Amino acid sequence: MERCAEPGTVEWVESGGGPLVAVPETVLPFWTGADGEEFASDYDRACEVDGLVGLLPVGDAAALVLGDEPAATAYLPEHSVLVRWVAGHAEGDLLASVPAALAGAQWQQDTHWQVPGPVVLFDAAWPGAQAEGTDHARLALGPGRYTVRAARVSPGPETWLVLVQLRPLA
């Protein structure tokens, strides 16, 4: 994984080996990560998500879990897509392949996600109250309902991505 984009252009978030989660800022304190005192922690619940994406209740909202496998993930607002870097040599080539990958993606079933405003993407093992002190990214989503769809794509012979598109519903 060779990163070569201008510093600050694309912000990648990585996990320590488990899933990433996008939690609305309004309910960040309710995400307990691996520290939960319940029978199953929030991290345990996130690990049980089957597939590329899933929703988990958190407070009076829902968190979006990026399942399947840990992968460096960046949000590209110009495409309304989370790009998960599964395999590929250079960041520049990977990012240049996104438009064609979006056009040719075989999307899985849509999920609908109600978002009260901006969300924070971080490692599901961390408590939400500590998310901003870890490897994280803030996604400036407007409040409303979003269609979430995901696809595995291979835009080149040695490049594999998972795309998670977030489209606001009218």
PDB file of C-alpha atoms in Angstrom:
ATOM      1  CA  MET A   1       0.000   0.000   0.000  1.00  0.00           C
ATOM      2  CA  GLU A   2       1.848   3.050  -1.234  1.00  0.00           C
ATOM      3  CA  ARG A   3       0.167   6.315  -0.323  1.00  0.00           C
ATOM      4  CA  CYS A   4       1.097   9.151  -2.607  1.00  0.00           C
ATOM      5  CA  ALA A   5      -1.827  11.596  -2.735  1.00  0.00           C
ATOM      6  CA  GLU A   6      -1.310  15.112  -1.465  1.00  0.00           C
ATOM      7  CA  PRO A   7      -1.256  15.058   2.349  1.00  0.00           C
ATOM      8  CA  GLY A   8      -4.719  15.800   3.654  1.00  0.00           C
ATOM      9  CA  THR A   9      -6.392  15.051   0.316  1.00  0.00           C
ATOM     10  CA  VAL A  10      -7.710  11.647   1.348  1.00  0.00           C
ATOM     11  CA  GLU A  11      -8.030  10.638   4.977  1.00  0.00           C
ATOM     12  CA  TRP A  12      -7.731   6.871   5.477  1.00  0.00           C
ATOM     13  CA  VAL A  13      -9.073   5.169   8.600  1.00  0.00           C
ATOM     14  CA  GLU A  14      -7.753   1.777   9.673  1.00  0.00           C
ATOM     15  CA  SER A  15      -8.756  -0.651  12.395  1.00  0.00           C
ATOM     16  CA  GLY A  16      -6.718  -2.893  14.643  1.00  0.00           C
ATOM     17  CA  GLY A  17      -8.236  -5.920  12.908  1.00  0.00           C
ATOM     18  CA  GLY A  18     -11.989  -5.667  13.390  1.00  0.00           C
ATOM     19  CA  PRO A  19     -14.784  -3.796  11.662  1.00  0.00           C
ATOM     20  CA  LEU A  20     -15.050  -0.056  11.232  1.00  0.00           C
ATOM     21  CA  VAL A  21     -18.210   1.728  12.337  1.00  0.00           C
ATOM     22  CA  ALA A  22     -19.786   5.072  11.381  1.00  0.00           C
ATOM     23  CA  VAL A  23     -21.637   6.424  14.415  1.00  0.00           C
ATOM     24  CA  PRO A  24     -23.706   9.631  14.381  1.00  0.00           C
ATOM     25  CA  GLU A  25     -22.024  12.309  16.498  1.00  0.00           C
ATOM     26  CA  THR A  26     -25.208  12.768  18.535  1.00  0.00           C
ATOM     27  CA  VAL A  27     -24.952   9.214  19.918  1.00  0.00           C
ATOM     28  CA  LEU A  28     -21.160   8.755  20.116  1.00  0.00           C
ATOM     29  CA  PRO A  29     -21.226   8.543  23.943  1.00  0.00           C
ATOM     30  CA  PHE A  30     -23.570   5.537  23.715  1.00  0.00           C
ATOM     31  CA  TRP A  31     -21.150   3.421  21.615  1.00  0.00           C
ATOM     32  CA  THR A  32     -19.234   1.331  24.183  1.00  0.00           C
ATOM     33  CA  GLY A  33     -16.842  -0.423  21.809  1.00  0.00           C
ATOM     34  CA  ALA A  34     -15.202  -3.490  23.348  1.00  0.00           C
ATOM     35  CA  ASP A  35     -15.652  -2.044  26.847  1.00  0.00           C
ATOM     36  CA  GLY A  36     -19.345  -2.798  27.201  1.00  0.00           C
ATOM     37  CA  GLU A  37     -20.573  -4.355  30.420  1.00  0.00           C
ATOM     38  CA  GLU A  38     -23.466  -6.129  28.766  1.00  0.00           C
ATOM     39  CA  PHE A  39     -23.490  -9.760  27.659  1.00  0.00           C
ATOM     40  CA  ALA A  40     -22.313  -8.688  24.195  1.00  0.00           C
ATOM     41  CA  SER A  41     -20.386  -5.441  23.765  1.00  0.00           C
ATOM     42  CA  ASP A  42     -21.028  -3.095  20.846  1.00  0.00           C
ATOM     43  CA  TYR A  43     -17.806  -4.400  19.317  1.00  0.00           C
ATOM     44  CA  ASP A  44     -19.095  -7.990  19.618  1.00  0.00           C
ATOM     45  CA  ARG A  45     -22.344  -6.936  17.928  1.00  0.00           C
ATOM     46  CA  ALA A  46     -20.392  -5.228  15.121  1.00  0.00           C
ATOM     47  CA  CYS A  47     -18.303  -8.365  14.579  1.00  0.00           C
ATOM     48  CA  GLU A  48     -21.507 -10.367  14.110  1.00  0.00           C
ATOM     49  CA  VAL A  49     -22.608  -8.279  11.099  1.00  0.00           C
ATOM     50  CA  ASP A  50     -22.796 -10.653   8.167  1.00  0.00           C
ATOM     51  CA  GLY A  51     -21.867  -9.056   4.860  1.00  0.00           C
ATOM     52  CA  LEU A  52     -20.332  -5.834   3.653  1.00  0.00           C
ATOM     53  CA  VAL A  53     -22.567  -3.483   5.677  1.00  0.00           C
ATOM     54  CA  GLY A  54     -25.101  -3.591   8.470  1.00  0.00           C
ATOM     55  CA  LEU A  55     -26.912  -1.317  10.895  1.00  0.00           C
ATOM     56  CA  LEU A  56     -26.849  -1.523  14.693  1.00  0.00           C
ATOM     57  CA  PRO A  57     -28.994   0.509  17.082  1.00  0.00           C
ATOM     58  CA  VAL A  58     -27.077   3.044  19.188  1.00  0.00           C
ATOM     59  CA  GLY A  59     -29.057   5.333  21.474  1.00  0.00           C
ATOM     60  CA  ASP A  60     -31.923   6.722  19.385  1.00  0.00           C
ATOM     61  CA  ALA A  61     -30.028   6.303  16.095  1.00  0.00           C
ATOM     62  CA  ALA A  62     -28.157   3.610  14.187  1.00  0.00           C
ATOM     63  CA  ALA A  63     -24.488   2.987  13.435  1.00  0.00           C
ATOM     64  CA  LEU A  64     -23.319   1.762  10.037  1.00  0.00           C
ATOM     65  CA  VAL A  65     -20.968  -1.209  10.379  1.00  0.00           C
ATOM     66  CA  LEU A  66     -18.463  -1.880   7.610  1.00  0.00           C
ATOM     67  CA  GLY A  67     -18.182  -5.637   7.827  1.00  0.00           C
ATOM     68  CA  ASP A  68     -16.456  -8.366   5.843  1.00  0.00           C
ATOM     69  CA  GLU A  69     -12.753  -7.708   6.478  1.00  0.00           C
ATOM     70  CA  PRO A  70     -10.630  -4.920   7.927  1.00  0.00           C
ATOM     71  CA  ALA A  71      -9.482  -2.552   5.209  1.00  0.00           C
ATOM     72  CA  ALA A  72      -8.197   1.015   5.127  1.00  0.00           C
ATOM     73  CA  THR A  73     -11.251   3.147   4.363  1.00  0.00           C
ATOM     74  CA  ALA A  74     -11.679   6.682   3.044  1.00  0.00           C
ATOM     75  CA  TYR A  75     -14.762   8.763   2.331  1.00  0.00           C
ATOM     76  CA  LEU A  76     -14.860  10.478  -1.061  1.00  0.00           C
ATOM     77  CA  PRO A  77     -17.632  13.085  -0.753  1.00  0.00           C
ATOM     78  CA  GLU A  78     -17.531  13.917  -4.465  1.00  0.00           C
ATOM     79  CA  HIS A  79     -18.807  10.370  -5.128  1.00  0.00           C
ATOM     80  CA  SER A  80     -20.722   9.922  -1.835  1.00  0.00           C
ATOM     81  CA  VAL A  81     -18.783   6.710  -1.331  1.00  0.00           C
ATOM     82  CA  LEU A  82     -16.653   4.989   1.267  1.00  0.00           C
ATOM     83  CA  VAL A  83     -13.741   3.280  -0.501  1.00  0.00           C
ATOM     84  CA  ARG A  84     -12.295   0.247   1.287  1.00  0.00           C
ATOM     85  CA  TRP A  85      -8.753  -0.577   0.088  1.00  0.00           C
ATOM     86  CA  VAL A  86      -8.637  -4.384   0.040  1.00  0.00           C
ATOM     87  CA  ALA A  87      -5.645  -4.751  -2.325  1.00  0.00           C
ATOM     88  CA  GLY A  88      -3.655  -2.486  -4.598  1.00  0.00           C
ATOM     89  CA  HIS A  89      -0.202  -1.017  -4.880  1.00  0.00           C
ATOM     90  CA  ALA A  90      -0.574   2.744  -5.110  1.00  0.00           C
ATOM     91  CA  GLU A  91      -3.127   5.128  -3.689  1.00  0.00           C
ATOM     92  CA  GLY A  92      -3.149   7.304  -6.814  1.00  0.00           C
ATOM     93  CA  ASP A  93      -4.036   4.374  -9.086  1.00  0.00           C
ATOM     94  CA  LEU A  94      -6.663   3.159  -6.652  1.00  0.00           C
ATOM     95  CA  LEU A  95      -8.336   6.575  -6.379  1.00  0.00           C
ATOM     96  CA  ALA A  96      -8.214   7.068 -10.163  1.00  0.00           C
ATOM     97  CA  SER A  97     -10.084   3.771 -10.606  1.00  0.00           C
ATOM     98  CA  VAL A  98     -13.069   4.782  -8.433  1.00  0.00           C
ATOM     99  CA  PRO A  99     -15.290   6.386 -11.143  1.00  0.00           C
ATOM    100  CA  ALA A 100     -15.037   3.330 -13.414  1.00  0.00           C
ATOM    101  CA  ALA A 101     -15.497   1.000 -10.422  1.00  0.00           C
ATOM    102  CA  LEU A 102     -18.690   2.853  -9.440  1.00  0.00           C
ATOM    103  CA  ALA A 103     -20.041   2.614 -12.995  1.00  0.00           C
ATOM    104  CA  GLY A 104     -19.420  -1.131 -13.239  1.00  0.00           C
ATOM    105  CA  ALA A 105     -20.298  -2.167  -9.680  1.00  0.00           C
ATOM    106  CA  GLN A 106     -22.683  -5.058  -9.035  1.00  0.00           C
ATOM    107  CA  TRP A 107     -24.450  -3.615  -5.985  1.00  0.00           C
ATOM    108  CA  GLN A 108     -25.856  -5.721  -3.198  1.00  0.00           C
ATOM    109  CA  GLN A 109     -29.291  -5.059  -1.739  1.00  0.00           C
ATOM    110  CA  ASP A 110     -29.939  -1.503  -0.532  1.00  0.00           C
ATOM    111  CA  THR A 111     -30.174  -0.648   3.167  1.00  0.00           C
ATOM    112  CA  HIS A 112     -31.841   2.509   4.464  1.00  0.00           C
ATOM    113  CA  TRP A 113     -30.058   4.506   7.170  1.00  0.00           C
ATOM    114  CA  GLN A 114     -31.595   7.430   9.067  1.00  0.00           C
ATOM    115  CA  VAL A 115     -28.842   9.893   9.967  1.00  0.00           C
ATOM    116  CA  PRO A 116     -29.358  12.814  12.385  1.00  0.00           C
ATOM    117  CA  GLY A 117     -26.290  14.644  11.008  1.00  0.00           C
ATOM    118  CA  PRO A 118     -22.523  14.140  10.767  1.00  0.00           C
ATOM    119  CA  VAL A 119     -21.050  10.739  11.637  1.00  0.00           C
ATOM    120  CA  VAL A 120     -17.624   9.618  12.852  1.00  0.00           C
ATOM    121  CA  LEU A 121     -15.894   6.634  11.217  1.00  0.00           C
ATOM    122  CA  PHE A 122     -13.558   4.685  13.535  1.00  0.00           C
ATOM    123  CA  ASP A 123     -12.513   1.247  14.787  1.00  0.00           C
ATOM    124  CA  ALA A 124     -15.551  -0.456  16.347  1.00  0.00           C
ATOM    125  CA  ALA A 125     -13.416  -1.591  19.318  1.00  0.00           C
ATOM    126  CA  TRP A 126     -13.087   1.973  20.640  1.00  0.00           C
ATOM    127  CA  PRO A 127     -15.721   3.617  22.824  1.00  0.00           C
ATOM    128  CA  GLY A 128     -17.413   6.453  20.968  1.00  0.00           C
ATOM    129  CA  ALA A 129     -16.368   8.985  23.610  1.00  0.00           C
ATOM    130  CA  GLN A 130     -12.720   8.248  22.698  1.00  0.00           C
ATOM    131  CA  ALA A 131     -13.194   8.009  18.904  1.00  0.00           C
ATOM    132  CA  GLU A 132     -11.812  11.442  18.122  1.00  0.00           C
ATOM    133  CA  GLY A 133      -8.577  10.574  19.939  1.00  0.00           C
ATOM    134  CA  THR A 134      -8.032   7.585  17.625  1.00  0.00           C
ATOM    135  CA  ASP A 135      -7.679   6.953  13.893  1.00  0.00           C
ATOM    136  CA  HIS A 136     -10.998   8.427  12.689  1.00  0.00           C
ATOM    137  CA  ALA A 137     -12.704  10.561  10.057  1.00  0.00           C
ATOM    138  CA  ARG A 138     -15.711  12.846  10.331  1.00  0.00           C
ATOM    139  CA  LEU A 139     -18.232  12.518   7.498  1.00  0.00           C
ATOM    140  CA  ALA A 140     -20.227  15.728   7.131  1.00  0.00           C
ATOM    141  CA  LEU A 141     -23.521  14.054   6.230  1.00  0.00           C
ATOM    142  CA  GLY A 142     -26.664  16.140   6.346  1.00  0.00           C
ATOM    143  CA  PRO A 143     -29.600  14.918   8.427  1.00  0.00           C
ATOM    144  CA  GLY A 144     -31.966  12.632   6.583  1.00  0.00           C
ATOM    145  CA  ARG A 145     -32.485   9.186   5.192  1.00  0.00           C
ATOM    146  CA  TYR A 146     -29.784   7.539   3.066  1.00  0.00           C
ATOM    147  CA  THR A 147     -29.759   4.557   0.774  1.00  0.00           C
ATOM    148  CA  VAL A 148     -26.636   2.505   1.517  1.00  0.00           C
ATOM    149  CA  ARG A 149     -25.402  -0.007  -1.011  1.00  0.00           C
ATOM    150  CA  ALA A 150     -22.154  -1.947  -1.220  1.00  0.00           C
ATOM    151  CA  ALA A 151     -20.187  -3.842  -3.849  1.00  0.00           C
ATOM    152  CA  ARG A 152     -16.898  -5.694  -4.220  1.00  0.00           C
ATOM    153  CA  VAL A 153     -15.056  -4.523  -7.329  1.00  0.00           C
ATOM    154  CA  SER A 154     -11.784  -5.241  -9.069  1.00  0.00           C
ATOM    155  CA  PRO A 155     -11.036  -2.267 -11.327  1.00  0.00           C
ATOM    156  CA  GLY A 156      -7.585  -3.637 -12.244  1.00  0.00           C
ATOM    157  CA  PRO A 157      -5.719  -6.929 -12.239  1.00  0.00           C
ATOM    158  CA  GLU A 158      -4.168  -6.316  -8.815  1.00  0.00           C
ATOM    159  CA  THR A 159      -6.656  -3.858  -7.339  1.00  0.00           C
ATOM    160  CA  TRP A 160      -9.645  -4.852  -5.203  1.00  0.00           C
ATOM    161  CA  LEU A 161     -12.006  -2.479  -3.453  1.00  0.00           C
ATOM    162  CA  VAL A 162     -15.231  -2.522  -1.524  1.00  0.00           C
ATOM    163  CA  LEU A 163     -17.421   0.472  -2.322  1.00  0.00           C
ATOM    164  CA  VAL A 164     -20.105   1.638   0.110  1.00  0.00           C
ATOM    165  CA  GLN A 165     -22.244   4.333  -1.483  1.00  0.00           C
ATOM    166  CA  LEU A 166     -24.359   6.690   0.656  1.00  0.00           C
ATOM    167  CA  ARG A 167     -27.128   8.325  -1.392  1.00  0.00           C
ATOM    168  CA  PRO A 168     -29.571  10.761   0.260  1.00  0.00           C
ATOM    169  CA  LEU A 169     -33.221   9.959  -0.364  1.00  0.00           C
ATOM    170  CA  ALA A 170     -35.342  12.816  -1.675  1.00  0.00           C
TER     171      ALA A 170
END
